[in-house]
């Protein structure tokens, strides 16, 4: 699966704008996921999940780094993210539905912070990009 | 295979619902409770409060929600072959308002969404037959639109409350499918 040029350009442009703040938004996305979809907390029983937790922030940064890596390697997401796929499917055993929930919360977060940039076209490009990432992390989830 | 719909032709709901009721047992035909999800008092307060802001921009929010739906989930367009779906289309704006008005009806009768949306529930079950997955897509797009229009109000708690509320609405709209 390859991202179309227009979608690629849109995602890259937005990521440039997010700069070093990606971690802030992925952390907020995680916090929203825990509030709106509490069953997701089951994968984080070893963390302090209270609002503002440093552990959630640290995890948010890990997610941000992975997404930024994906953005810079759009030509080979499965290869680039293979170590994460191994981790999430064989070790963590995350139900792929949670990737979709986290992506939904990330989109809501970005829409909140960048309403002017978050047109329907940008939204669509991000949905496609995140779907590619989810496919790379959990190939059987479709 | 979905029966092709002709533009402007809507089969009477009453005839359909009577026909469908004959196929159900008496227990099923009587009113059933919709979703088993229920809202807490706090969630209700959040929903009502945000709705008071949404209601002043129903046109814009309805239109933007549908634009996002058709951009991100093009399969939803298959239910609108009779519409001009380009940005700025009057039909898109009218339909967006209609969708948001229904959400408003649900909000006004937040303790009995089943009753408030029963006609719409029949419409979706017997005439439109929109695949339920599309309600999730629409809900997602509405939540993203709300987040972009009301960033300060759309806290994690507000997001959770509205996600729950829209799940209830979607549940009511699909409860008569089977």
Coordinates of C-alpha atoms in Angstrom, one line a residue:
Chain A
X1 CA 0.0 0.0 0.0
X2 CA 1.4 3.4 -0.9
X3 CA 0.2 6.8 0.0
X4 CA -0.8 9.0 -2.9
X5 CA 1.5 12.0 -3.6
X6 CA -1.2 14.6 -2.5
X7 CA -1.8 12.7 0.8
X8 CA 1.9 12.3 1.4
X9 CA 2.5 16.1 0.8
X10 CA -0.3 17.0 3.2
X11 CA 0.9 14.7 6.0
X12 CA 4.6 15.9 5.6
X13 CA 3.5 19.6 5.6
X14 CA 1.4 19.1 8.8
X15 CA 4.2 17.2 10.5
X16 CA 6.7 20.0 9.7
X17 CA 4.2 22.4 11.3
X18 CA 3.8 20.2 14.4
X19 CA 7.6 20.2 14.8
X20 CA 8.8 19.1 18.2
X21 CA 5.2 19.2 19.6
X22 CA 4.1 15.9 18.3
X23 CA 4.6 14.4 21.7
X24 CA 2.2 16.8 23.3
X25 CA -0.5 15.8 20.9
X26 CA 0.1 12.0 21.1
X27 CA 0.0 12.3 25.0
X28 CA -3.3 14.1 24.8
X29 CA -4.6 11.5 22.4
X30 CA -3.6 8.8 24.9
X31 CA -5.3 10.6 27.7
X32 CA -8.5 10.9 25.6
X33 CA -8.3 7.3 24.7
X34 CA -8.2 6.3 28.4
X35 CA -11.1 8.6 29.3
X36 CA -13.4 7.8 26.3
X37 CA -12.5 4.1 26.0
X38 CA -11.5 2.9 29.5
X39 CA -11.0 -0.7 28.3
X40 CA -7.8 0.6 26.6
X41 CA -6.3 1.0 30.1
X42 CA -6.0 -2.7 30.4
X43 CA -2.7 -2.5 28.4
X44 CA -1.2 0.0 30.9
X45 CA -1.9 -1.4 34.3
X46 CA 1.8 -1.0 35.1
X47 CA 1.6 2.8 34.5
X48 CA 0.2 5.6 36.6
X49 CA -2.6 6.8 34.4
X50 CA -3.8 9.8 36.4
X51 CA -4.0 13.1 34.4
X52 CA -0.6 14.7 33.9
X53 CA 1.2 11.5 34.7
X54 CA 4.9 11.6 33.6
X55 CA 4.6 8.0 32.6
X56 CA 1.8 8.7 30.2
X57 CA 3.8 11.7 28.8
X58 CA 6.8 9.4 28.3
X59 CA 4.7 6.9 26.5
X60 CA 3.1 9.6 24.4
X61 CA 6.6 10.6 23.3
X62 CA 7.3 7.0 22.3
X63 CA 4.2 7.0 20.1
X64 CA 5.2 10.4 18.7
X65 CA 8.7 9.1 17.8
X66 CA 7.2 6.1 16.1
X67 CA 4.7 8.2 14.1
X68 CA 7.5 10.7 13.1
X69 CA 9.6 7.7 12.0
X70 CA 6.6 6.5 9.9
X71 CA 6.2 10.0 8.3
X72 CA 9.8 10.0 7.2
X73 CA 9.6 6.5 5.8
X74 CA 6.3 6.5 3.9
X75 CA 7.8 4.3 1.2
X76 CA 8.3 1.3 3.5
X77 CA 6.0 1.4 6.5
X78 CA 5.9 -2.4 7.0
X79 CA 9.7 -2.6 7.0
X80 CA 10.3 0.5 9.1
X81 CA 7.7 -0.5 11.7
X82 CA 8.4 -4.2 11.8
X83 CA 10.0 -4.0 15.2
X84 CA 6.8 -2.4 16.5
X85 CA 4.6 -4.9 14.8
X86 CA 6.5 -7.7 16.6
X87 CA 6.2 -5.9 19.9
X88 CA 2.5 -5.2 19.6
X89 CA 1.3 -8.5 18.2
X90 CA 3.6 -11.0 19.9
X91 CA 4.5 -9.4 23.2
X92 CA 1.9 -6.8 24.1
X93 CA -0.9 -8.5 22.2
X94 CA -2.9 -5.4 21.7
X95 CA -6.3 -5.9 20.1
X96 CA -6.0 -3.9 16.8
X97 CA -9.3 -2.2 17.5
X98 CA -7.4 0.0 20.0
X99 CA -5.1 1.3 17.3
X100 CA -8.2 2.7 15.6
X101 CA -9.5 4.2 18.8
X102 CA -6.1 5.9 19.5
X103 CA -6.0 7.2 15.9
X104 CA -9.5 8.6 16.3
X105 CA -8.4 10.4 19.5
X106 CA -5.3 11.7 17.8
X107 CA -7.4 13.1 15.0
X108 CA -9.7 14.8 17.5
X109 CA -6.7 16.2 19.3
X110 CA -5.1 17.6 16.1
X111 CA -8.4 19.1 15.0
X112 CA -8.6 20.9 18.4
X113 CA -5.2 22.4 18.1
X114 CA -5.0 23.1 14.4
X115 CA -8.6 23.9 13.4
X116 CA -7.5 26.1 10.5
X117 CA -5.3 23.4 9.0
X118 CA -7.7 20.5 9.6
X119 CA -9.8 20.7 6.4
X120 CA -11.8 17.6 5.2
X121 CA -8.9 16.9 2.7
X122 CA -6.2 17.1 5.4
X123 CA -8.4 14.9 7.6
X124 CA -8.8 12.4 4.8
X125 CA -5.0 12.3 4.2
X126 CA -4.3 11.7 7.8
X127 CA -6.9 8.9 8.0
X128 CA -5.2 7.2 5.1
X129 CA -1.8 7.7 6.6
X130 CA -2.9 6.3 10.0
X131 CA -4.6 3.4 8.4
X132 CA -1.3 2.5 6.7
X133 CA 0.4 2.7 10.0
X134 CA -2.2 0.5 11.6
X135 CA -1.8 -2.0 8.8
X136 CA 1.9 -2.1 9.3
X137 CA 1.4 -2.7 13.0
X138 CA -1.3 -5.2 12.7
X139 CA -1.5 -6.7 9.2
X140 CA -4.5 -8.9 9.8
X141 CA -6.6 -6.0 11.0
X142 CA -7.3 -4.8 7.4
Chain B
X1 CA -27.9 -6.7 -3.2
X2 CA -29.4 -3.4 -2.2
X3 CA -32.6 -2.5 -4.1
X4 CA -31.9 0.5 -6.2
X5 CA -33.6 3.7 -5.0
X6 CA -35.2 6.1 -7.4
X7 CA -34.8 9.7 -6.7
X8 CA -37.8 11.3 -5.0
X9 CA -39.6 8.0 -4.4
X10 CA -40.0 7.1 -0.7
X11 CA -42.0 4.1 0.1
X12 CA -44.6 4.8 2.8
X13 CA -43.2 4.0 6.2
X14 CA -46.4 2.8 7.8
X15 CA -46.9 0.0 5.2
X16 CA -43.3 -1.1 5.7
X17 CA -43.4 -1.1 9.4
X18 CA -46.7 -3.1 9.5
X19 CA -45.2 -5.6 7.2
X20 CA -42.0 -5.9 9.2
X21 CA -44.0 -6.2 12.5
X22 CA -45.8 -9.3 11.1
X23 CA -42.5 -11.0 10.7
X24 CA -41.6 -10.4 14.4
X25 CA -43.0 -12.2 17.4
X26 CA -45.4 -10.2 19.5
X27 CA -42.7 -9.7 22.1
X28 CA -40.3 -8.2 19.6
X29 CA -43.0 -6.0 18.0
X30 CA -43.7 -4.2 21.2
X31 CA -41.4 -1.3 22.1
X32 CA -37.9 -2.4 22.9
X33 CA -35.4 -0.5 24.9
X34 CA -32.7 1.0 22.7
X35 CA -29.1 1.0 23.8
X36 CA -28.1 -0.4 27.2
X37 CA -25.7 2.5 27.5
X38 CA -27.0 5.2 29.9
X39 CA -25.6 8.6 30.6
X40 CA -24.5 9.9 34.0
X41 CA -25.8 13.2 35.2
X42 CA -22.4 14.8 34.6
X43 CA -22.4 13.5 31.0
X44 CA -25.8 14.9 30.4
X45 CA -24.7 18.3 31.7
X46 CA -21.7 18.3 29.4
X47 CA -23.8 17.3 26.4
X48 CA -26.5 19.9 27.0
X49 CA -24.0 22.6 27.6
X50 CA -22.0 21.9 24.4
X51 CA -25.2 21.6 22.5
X52 CA -26.2 25.1 23.4
X53 CA -23.1 26.3 21.6
X54 CA -23.5 23.8 18.7
X55 CA -27.1 24.9 18.1
X56 CA -26.0 28.4 17.1
X57 CA -23.9 26.9 14.2
X58 CA -25.9 23.9 13.2
X59 CA -25.5 24.7 9.4
X60 CA -21.7 25.0 9.4
X61 CA -21.1 22.0 11.7
X62 CA -23.6 19.8 9.8
X63 CA -22.0 20.7 6.5
X64 CA -18.4 20.3 7.7
X65 CA -19.3 16.9 9.3
X66 CA -20.7 15.6 6.0
X67 CA -17.7 17.0 4.0
X68 CA -15.4 15.1 6.3
X69 CA -17.5 11.9 6.0
X70 CA -17.4 11.9 2.2
X71 CA -13.7 12.8 2.1
X72 CA -12.5 10.3 4.6
X73 CA -15.0 7.5 4.0
X74 CA -16.0 7.7 0.3
X75 CA -18.1 4.6 0.5
X76 CA -20.7 6.7 2.4
X77 CA -21.3 8.5 -0.9
X78 CA -23.1 5.5 -2.2
X79 CA -26.1 6.4 -0.2
X80 CA -26.3 9.8 -2.0
X81 CA -26.3 9.2 -5.7
X82 CA -29.0 11.8 -6.1
X83 CA -27.0 14.6 -4.4
X84 CA -24.4 17.1 -5.6
X85 CA -21.7 16.4 -3.0
X86 CA -19.3 19.1 -4.0
X87 CA -18.1 21.6 -1.4
X88 CA -20.6 24.4 -1.2
X89 CA -23.5 22.3 -2.5
X90 CA -26.9 23.5 -1.2
X91 CA -28.0 19.8 -0.8
X92 CA -25.0 19.1 1.4
X93 CA -25.8 22.1 3.6
X94 CA -29.5 21.2 3.8
X95 CA -28.7 17.6 4.7
X96 CA -26.1 18.5 7.2
X97 CA -28.6 20.7 9.0
X98 CA -31.1 17.9 8.9
X99 CA -28.6 15.5 10.5
X100 CA -27.7 18.0 13.2
X101 CA -31.4 18.8 13.8
X102 CA -31.9 15.1 14.6
X103 CA -29.0 15.2 17.0
X104 CA -30.7 18.2 18.6
X105 CA -34.0 16.3 18.9
X106 CA -32.1 13.5 20.7
X107 CA -30.5 16.0 23.0
X108 CA -33.9 17.6 23.8
X109 CA -35.2 14.1 24.8
X110 CA -31.9 12.9 26.2
X111 CA -33.7 10.5 28.6
X112 CA -35.8 8.9 25.9
X113 CA -33.9 9.0 22.6
X114 CA -35.7 5.9 21.4
X115 CA -39.0 7.8 21.4
X116 CA -37.6 11.0 20.0
X117 CA -36.0 9.3 17.0
X118 CA -38.5 6.5 16.4
X119 CA -39.6 7.8 13.0
X120 CA -35.9 8.2 11.9
X121 CA -35.2 4.7 13.2
X122 CA -37.9 3.3 11.0
X123 CA -36.7 5.3 8.0
X124 CA -33.1 4.0 8.4
X125 CA -34.3 0.4 9.0
X126 CA -36.9 0.0 6.3
X127 CA -36.1 2.6 3.6
X128 CA -32.5 3.8 3.8
X129 CA -30.9 0.7 5.2
X130 CA -27.6 2.5 5.8
X131 CA -25.0 -0.1 6.8
X132 CA -24.4 0.5 10.6
X133 CA -20.6 1.0 10.1
X134 CA -21.4 4.3 8.5
X135 CA -22.9 5.7 11.8
X136 CA -19.5 5.1 13.4
X137 CA -17.8 7.0 10.6
X138 CA -20.3 9.9 10.8
X139 CA -19.9 10.0 14.6
X140 CA -16.2 10.2 14.2
X141 CA -16.5 13.0 11.7
X142 CA -18.9 15.0 13.9
X143 CA -16.6 14.6 16.9
X144 CA -13.6 15.9 14.9
X145 CA -15.7 18.8 13.7
X146 CA -16.8 19.6 17.2
X147 CA -13.1 19.5 18.3
X148 CA -12.1 21.9 15.6
X149 CA -14.9 24.3 16.4
X150 CA -14.9 24.2 20.1
X151 CA -11.3 23.3 21.1
X152 CA -11.5 24.7 24.6
X153 CA -14.8 23.0 25.4
X154 CA -13.9 19.7 23.8
X155 CA -12.0 18.3 26.8
X156 CA -11.4 14.5 27.2
X157 CA -14.6 14.3 29.4
X158 CA -16.7 16.2 26.8
X159 CA -15.3 13.9 24.1
X160 CA -16.2 10.8 26.1
X161 CA -19.7 12.1 26.9
X162 CA -20.4 13.0 23.3
X163 CA -19.0 9.7 22.0
X164 CA -21.3 7.9 24.4
X165 CA -24.3 10.1 23.3
X166 CA -23.7 9.5 19.6
X167 CA -23.4 5.7 20.3
X168 CA -26.8 5.9 21.8
X169 CA -28.2 7.8 18.9
X170 CA -26.6 5.4 16.4
X171 CA -28.0 2.4 18.4
X172 CA -31.5 3.8 18.2
X173 CA -31.2 4.4 14.5
X174 CA -30.1 0.8 13.8
X175 CA -32.2 -1.0 16.4
X176 CA -35.0 -2.0 14.0
X177 CA -32.7 -3.4 11.4
X178 CA -33.2 -6.9 12.6

